[in-house]
């Protein structure tokens, strides 16, 4: 199993889950937004070694192809991508280059080595400002994509490329998982979300306020048409997220063509709901002030993620309180994230 972006937030949790379930795991990561030391922790939790770790940019076709030459890869889970919405509006070309170029480079290596199974990290952001499904209800996979920023567009472009490649490469099996808002951490407290610099996303920001690294949270918008005026999202525990990938891999063998599934809980939580839940599990007060809306944000995004349950039986089991508890556990044990954790001894290949 090749995992691109295996040292990142979701990728590292996926590696643990795959190792726990007997998969051999090879990681490729350029460490542009992750630290190599994370993989020591992955191995510590799993009690098994990652087969090999390659520090490379997947757009480097020759280097990527060499990885496929050296290992007998039967499937790929592709997490490696840039994911900051705001940044994508300032650096659109880099986002297309990295996210779309990385995916085509990966596809070409897979084709060259006849690797026929791929799980692709997609995003609910491609639904854009659809304002929820019919009557503002949950969004299912038939909602027409309408991306409103380069990050979301890059994910939608990748999905379209993958669909077209599947049409012309009939043995290829692709699953696109459209994540809503993955948050939380491994229950051990050893792995979690450690964004470099100031967090863009809500949960890591709240966690850093709770631990005293930041003074207060700015709540972006208190005038949305929602019950408490703050925006609603569908938060999903990262362990539920990665379990869906493994369930998918268990089903992809022998399949062909492309499928698309939403990944969420179907439950919407407002920003204030998250602050309340986090305050309650951490016992800390989360100071906040309500400020103007963040450009590009939408009022409500909640998944109808029942299709993957009907197809393969995946259902999330962890609620918002568990997501906050695990995020807090990680933050408390690692107040400065992974900074200062033991260096990874030389690369094993
Ligand atoms: C966005 C993307 C998602 C992407 C994710 C990761 C959309 C619709 N979604 O999620 O696809 O995978 O980023 O980068 O583009 N908030 C605050 N204060 C903060 C931070 C956030 O109030 O300091 C609010 C936001 O306004 C939003 C909610 O918290 O209402 C969640 O924000 P965030 O965690 O950044 O996720 P999304 O923007 O939903």
Coordinates of C-alpha atoms in Angstrom, one line a residue, residues 46 75 235 271 317:
X46 CA 1.0 0.4 15.6
X75 CA -3.0 0.2 -4.2
X235 CA -17.3 17.6 11.8
X271 CA -18.9 27.2 15.8
X317 CA -19.2 6.1 15.5

